[in-house]
PDB file of C-alpha atoms in Angstrom:
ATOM      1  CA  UNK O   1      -5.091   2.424 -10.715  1.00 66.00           C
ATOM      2  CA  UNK O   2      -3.761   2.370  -6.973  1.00 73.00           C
ATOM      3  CA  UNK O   3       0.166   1.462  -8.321  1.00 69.00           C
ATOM      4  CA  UNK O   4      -0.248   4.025 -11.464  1.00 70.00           C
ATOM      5  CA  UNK O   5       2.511   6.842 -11.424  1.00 73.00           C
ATOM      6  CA  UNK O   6       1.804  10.725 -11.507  1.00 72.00           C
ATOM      7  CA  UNK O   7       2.580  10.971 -14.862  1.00 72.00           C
ATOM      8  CA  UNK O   8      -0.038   8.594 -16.019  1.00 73.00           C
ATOM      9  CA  UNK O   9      -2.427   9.564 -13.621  1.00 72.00           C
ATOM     10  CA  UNK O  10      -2.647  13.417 -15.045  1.00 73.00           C
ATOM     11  CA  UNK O  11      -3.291  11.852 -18.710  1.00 75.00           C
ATOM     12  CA  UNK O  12      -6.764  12.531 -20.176  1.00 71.00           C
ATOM     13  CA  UNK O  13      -7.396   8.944 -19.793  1.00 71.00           C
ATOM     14  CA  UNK O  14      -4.890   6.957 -17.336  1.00 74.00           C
ATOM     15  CA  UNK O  15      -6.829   3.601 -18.770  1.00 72.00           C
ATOM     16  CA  UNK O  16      -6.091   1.424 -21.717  1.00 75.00           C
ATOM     17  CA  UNK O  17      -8.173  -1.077 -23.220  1.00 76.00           C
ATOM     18  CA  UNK O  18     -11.803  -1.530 -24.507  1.00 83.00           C
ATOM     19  CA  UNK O  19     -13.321  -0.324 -20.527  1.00 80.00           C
ATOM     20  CA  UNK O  20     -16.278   2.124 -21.476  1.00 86.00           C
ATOM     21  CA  UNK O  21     -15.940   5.475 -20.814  1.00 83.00           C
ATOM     22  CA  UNK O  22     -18.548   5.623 -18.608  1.00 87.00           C
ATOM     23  CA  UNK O  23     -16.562   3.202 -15.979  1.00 85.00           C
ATOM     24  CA  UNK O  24     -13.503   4.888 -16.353  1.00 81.00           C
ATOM     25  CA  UNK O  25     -15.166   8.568 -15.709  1.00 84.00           C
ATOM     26  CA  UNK O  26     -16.554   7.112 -12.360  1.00 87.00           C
ATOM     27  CA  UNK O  27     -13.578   5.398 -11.254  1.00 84.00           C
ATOM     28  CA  UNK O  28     -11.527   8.791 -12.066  1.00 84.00           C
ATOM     29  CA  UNK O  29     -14.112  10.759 -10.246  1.00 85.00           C
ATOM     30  CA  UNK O  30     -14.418   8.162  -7.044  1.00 87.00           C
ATOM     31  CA  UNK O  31     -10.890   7.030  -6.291  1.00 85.00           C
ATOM     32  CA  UNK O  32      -8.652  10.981  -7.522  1.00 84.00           C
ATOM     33  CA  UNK O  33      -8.820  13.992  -6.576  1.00 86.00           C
ATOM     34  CA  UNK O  34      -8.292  17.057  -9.195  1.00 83.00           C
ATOM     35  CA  UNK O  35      -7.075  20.605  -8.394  1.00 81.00           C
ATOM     36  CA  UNK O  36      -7.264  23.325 -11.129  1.00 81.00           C
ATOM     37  CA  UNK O  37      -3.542  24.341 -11.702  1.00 79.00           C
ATOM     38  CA  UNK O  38      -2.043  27.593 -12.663  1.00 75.00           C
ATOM     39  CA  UNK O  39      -4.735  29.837 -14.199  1.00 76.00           C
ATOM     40  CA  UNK O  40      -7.565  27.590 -14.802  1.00 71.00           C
ATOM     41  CA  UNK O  41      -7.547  25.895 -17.665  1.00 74.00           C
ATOM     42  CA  UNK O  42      -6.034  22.709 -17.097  1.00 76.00           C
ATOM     43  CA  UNK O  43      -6.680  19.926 -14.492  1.00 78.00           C
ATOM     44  CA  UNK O  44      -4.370  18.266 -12.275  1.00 82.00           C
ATOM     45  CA  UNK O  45      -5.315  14.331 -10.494  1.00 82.00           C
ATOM     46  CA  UNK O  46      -3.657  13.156  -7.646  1.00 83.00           C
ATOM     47  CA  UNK O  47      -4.386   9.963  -5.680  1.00 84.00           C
ATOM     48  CA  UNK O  48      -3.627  11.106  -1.490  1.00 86.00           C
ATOM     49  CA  UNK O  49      -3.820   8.531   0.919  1.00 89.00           C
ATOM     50  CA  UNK O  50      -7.341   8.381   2.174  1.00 91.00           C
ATOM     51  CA  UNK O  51      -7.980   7.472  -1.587  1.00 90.00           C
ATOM     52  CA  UNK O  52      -5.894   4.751  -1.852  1.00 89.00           C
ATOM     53  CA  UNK O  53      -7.421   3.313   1.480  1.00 92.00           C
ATOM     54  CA  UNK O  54     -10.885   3.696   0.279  1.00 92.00           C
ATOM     55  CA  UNK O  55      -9.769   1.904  -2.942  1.00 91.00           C
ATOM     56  CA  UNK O  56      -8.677  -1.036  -0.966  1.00 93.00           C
ATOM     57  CA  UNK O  57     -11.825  -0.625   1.192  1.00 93.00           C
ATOM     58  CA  UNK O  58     -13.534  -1.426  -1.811  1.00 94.00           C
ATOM     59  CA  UNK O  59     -11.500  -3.486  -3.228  1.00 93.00           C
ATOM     60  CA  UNK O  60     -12.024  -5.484   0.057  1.00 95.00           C
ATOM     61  CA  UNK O  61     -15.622  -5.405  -0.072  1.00 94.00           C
ATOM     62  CA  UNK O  62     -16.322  -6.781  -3.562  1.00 94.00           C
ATOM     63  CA  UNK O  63     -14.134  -9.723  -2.754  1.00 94.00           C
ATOM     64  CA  UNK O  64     -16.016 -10.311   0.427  1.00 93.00           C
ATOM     65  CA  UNK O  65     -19.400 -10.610  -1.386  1.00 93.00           C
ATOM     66  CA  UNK O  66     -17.738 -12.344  -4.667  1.00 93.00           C
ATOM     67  CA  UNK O  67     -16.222 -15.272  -2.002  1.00 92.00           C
ATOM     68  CA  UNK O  68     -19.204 -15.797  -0.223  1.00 90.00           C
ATOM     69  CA  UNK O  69     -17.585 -13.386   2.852  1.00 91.00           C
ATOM     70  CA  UNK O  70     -14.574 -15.176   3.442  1.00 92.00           C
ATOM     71  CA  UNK O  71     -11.731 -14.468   1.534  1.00 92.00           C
ATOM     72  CA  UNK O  72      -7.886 -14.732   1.515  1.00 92.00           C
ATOM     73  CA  UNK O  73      -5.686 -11.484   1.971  1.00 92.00           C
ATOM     74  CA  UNK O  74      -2.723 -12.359  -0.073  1.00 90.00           C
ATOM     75  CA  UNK O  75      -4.406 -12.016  -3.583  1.00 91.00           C
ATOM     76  CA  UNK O  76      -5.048  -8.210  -2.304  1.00 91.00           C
ATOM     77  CA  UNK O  77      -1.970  -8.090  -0.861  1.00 90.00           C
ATOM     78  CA  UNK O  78      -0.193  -9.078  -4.071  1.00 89.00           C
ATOM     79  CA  UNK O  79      -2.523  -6.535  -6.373  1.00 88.00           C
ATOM     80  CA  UNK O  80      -2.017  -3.768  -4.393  1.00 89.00           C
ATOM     81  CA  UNK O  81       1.483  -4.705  -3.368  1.00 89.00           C
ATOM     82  CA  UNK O  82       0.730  -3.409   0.887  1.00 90.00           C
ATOM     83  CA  UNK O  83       1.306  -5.283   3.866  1.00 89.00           C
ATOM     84  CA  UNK O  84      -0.837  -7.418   5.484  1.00 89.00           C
ATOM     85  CA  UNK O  85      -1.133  -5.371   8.813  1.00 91.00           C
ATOM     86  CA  UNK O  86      -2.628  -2.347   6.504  1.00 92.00           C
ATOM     87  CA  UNK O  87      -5.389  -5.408   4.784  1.00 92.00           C
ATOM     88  CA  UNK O  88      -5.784  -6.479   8.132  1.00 92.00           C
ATOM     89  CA  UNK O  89      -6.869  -3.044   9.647  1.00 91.00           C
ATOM     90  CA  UNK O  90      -9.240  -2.482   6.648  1.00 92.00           C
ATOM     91  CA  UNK O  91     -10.972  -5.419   6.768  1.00 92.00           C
ATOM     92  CA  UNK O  92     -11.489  -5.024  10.847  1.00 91.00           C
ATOM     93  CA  UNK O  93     -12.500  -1.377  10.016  1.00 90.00           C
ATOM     94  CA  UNK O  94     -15.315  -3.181   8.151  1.00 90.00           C
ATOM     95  CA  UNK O  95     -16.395  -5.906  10.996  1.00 88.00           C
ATOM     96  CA  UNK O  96     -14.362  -8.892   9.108  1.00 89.00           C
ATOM     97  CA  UNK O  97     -13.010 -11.425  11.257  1.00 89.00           C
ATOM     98  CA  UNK O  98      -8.992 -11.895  10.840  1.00 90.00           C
ATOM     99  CA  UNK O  99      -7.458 -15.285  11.119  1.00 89.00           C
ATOM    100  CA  UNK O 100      -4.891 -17.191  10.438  1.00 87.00           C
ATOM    101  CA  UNK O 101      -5.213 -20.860   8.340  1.00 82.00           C
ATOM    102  CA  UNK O 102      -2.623 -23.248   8.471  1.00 69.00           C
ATOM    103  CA  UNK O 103      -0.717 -23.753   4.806  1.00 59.00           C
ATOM    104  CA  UNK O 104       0.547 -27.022   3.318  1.00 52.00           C
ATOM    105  CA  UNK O 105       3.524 -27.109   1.719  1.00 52.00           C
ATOM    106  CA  UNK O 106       5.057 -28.981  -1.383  1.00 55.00           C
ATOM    107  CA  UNK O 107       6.255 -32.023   0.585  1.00 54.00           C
ATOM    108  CA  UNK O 108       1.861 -32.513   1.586  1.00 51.00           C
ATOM    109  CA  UNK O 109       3.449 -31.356   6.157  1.00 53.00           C
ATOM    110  CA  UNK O 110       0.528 -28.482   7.333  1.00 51.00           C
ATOM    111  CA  UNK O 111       2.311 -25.671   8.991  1.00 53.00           C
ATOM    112  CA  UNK O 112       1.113 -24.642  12.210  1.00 55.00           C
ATOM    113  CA  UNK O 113      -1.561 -21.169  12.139  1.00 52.00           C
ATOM    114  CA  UNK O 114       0.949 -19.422  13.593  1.00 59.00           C
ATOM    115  CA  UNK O 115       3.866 -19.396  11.594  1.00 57.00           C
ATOM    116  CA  UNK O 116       4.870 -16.469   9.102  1.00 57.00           C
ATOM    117  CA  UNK O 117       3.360 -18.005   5.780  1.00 57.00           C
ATOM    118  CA  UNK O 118       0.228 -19.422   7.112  1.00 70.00           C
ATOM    119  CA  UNK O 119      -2.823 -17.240   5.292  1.00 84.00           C
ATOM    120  CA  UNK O 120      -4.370 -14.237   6.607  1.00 89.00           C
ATOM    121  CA  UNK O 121      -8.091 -14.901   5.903  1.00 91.00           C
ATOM    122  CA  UNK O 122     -10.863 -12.161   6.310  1.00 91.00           C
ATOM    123  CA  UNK O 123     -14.464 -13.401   7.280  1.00 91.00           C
ATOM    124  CA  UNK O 124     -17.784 -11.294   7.914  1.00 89.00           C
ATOM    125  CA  UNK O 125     -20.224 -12.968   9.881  1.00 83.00           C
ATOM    126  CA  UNK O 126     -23.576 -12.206  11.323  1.00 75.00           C
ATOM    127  CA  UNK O 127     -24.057 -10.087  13.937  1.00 72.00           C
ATOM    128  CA  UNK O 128     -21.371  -7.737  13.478  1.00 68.00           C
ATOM    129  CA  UNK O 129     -19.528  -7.183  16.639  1.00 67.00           C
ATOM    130  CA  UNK O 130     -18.619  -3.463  16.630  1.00 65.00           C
ATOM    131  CA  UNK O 131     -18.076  -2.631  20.031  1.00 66.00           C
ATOM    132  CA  UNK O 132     -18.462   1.649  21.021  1.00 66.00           C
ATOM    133  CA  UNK O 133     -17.709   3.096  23.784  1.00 68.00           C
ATOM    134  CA  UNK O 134     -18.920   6.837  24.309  1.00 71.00           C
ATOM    135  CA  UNK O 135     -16.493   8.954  25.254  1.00 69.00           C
ATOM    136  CA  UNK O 136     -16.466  10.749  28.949  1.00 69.00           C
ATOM    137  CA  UNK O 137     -17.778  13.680  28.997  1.00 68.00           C
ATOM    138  CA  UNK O 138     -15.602  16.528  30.752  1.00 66.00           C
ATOM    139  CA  UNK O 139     -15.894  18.781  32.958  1.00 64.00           C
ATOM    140  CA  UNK O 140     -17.667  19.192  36.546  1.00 61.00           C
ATOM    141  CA  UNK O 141     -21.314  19.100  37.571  1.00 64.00           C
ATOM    142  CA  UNK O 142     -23.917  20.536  35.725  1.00 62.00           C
ATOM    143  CA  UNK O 143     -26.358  22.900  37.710  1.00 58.00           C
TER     144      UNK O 143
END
């Protein structure tokens, strides 16, 4: 749904296959947005930005609980074809721990953390550590 074009997206039903109606109603409703267009009668969907970031909010989320709260970024990555600074973000936005793991190539050598493949890996642990800071207030004394 996040990589489908404009054209498919203003279809009756952007989704093939045997997915209940139900589902598909409440992912159309949840993840567009529709606008009446000319004089009423027909519906228009479009998918802005804060949509598509709340789709890979969720996205996110469900792969968190389905990998025990640690889980890799590239499969996300790949799916909804972004880069990893934008995963990254979301999954901080949510109190996920980034890091990087150390990959092993063909020849069986483990490349350093640091380099440019190793895996991005998102991990929510107990407490969350959201830090706030109130902003000042301005302005002079109150009397």
């Amino acid at each position: 749904m996040y990589a489908l074009k404009i054209s498919d997206l203003n279809k009756k039903i952007p989704f093939e296959g045997d997915t209940p109606m139900s589902v598909k109603k409440h992912l159309l409703d949840s993840f567009t947005q529709s606008t009446l267009v000319g004089d009423g009668s027909r519906q228009k969907r479009c998918l802005p930005k804060r949509m598509k970031d709340k789709m890979i909010s969720h996205a996110l989320v469900l792969a968190l609980i389905l990998d025990d709260y640690k889980t890799k970024l590239s499969p996300l990555q790949s799916a909804f074809k972004v880069g990893v600074r934008i995963l990254e973000s979301h999954a901080r936005a949510l109190g996920c721990r980034v890091t990087s793991i150390a990959e092993v190539t063909e020849a069986g050598e483990s490349l350093p953390s640091k380099s440019p493949t190793a895996q991005k890996v998102a991990e929510l642990s107990l407490p969350l550590r959201i830090t706030y800071t109130p902003k000042k207030k301005l302005g002079g004394k109150k009397r």
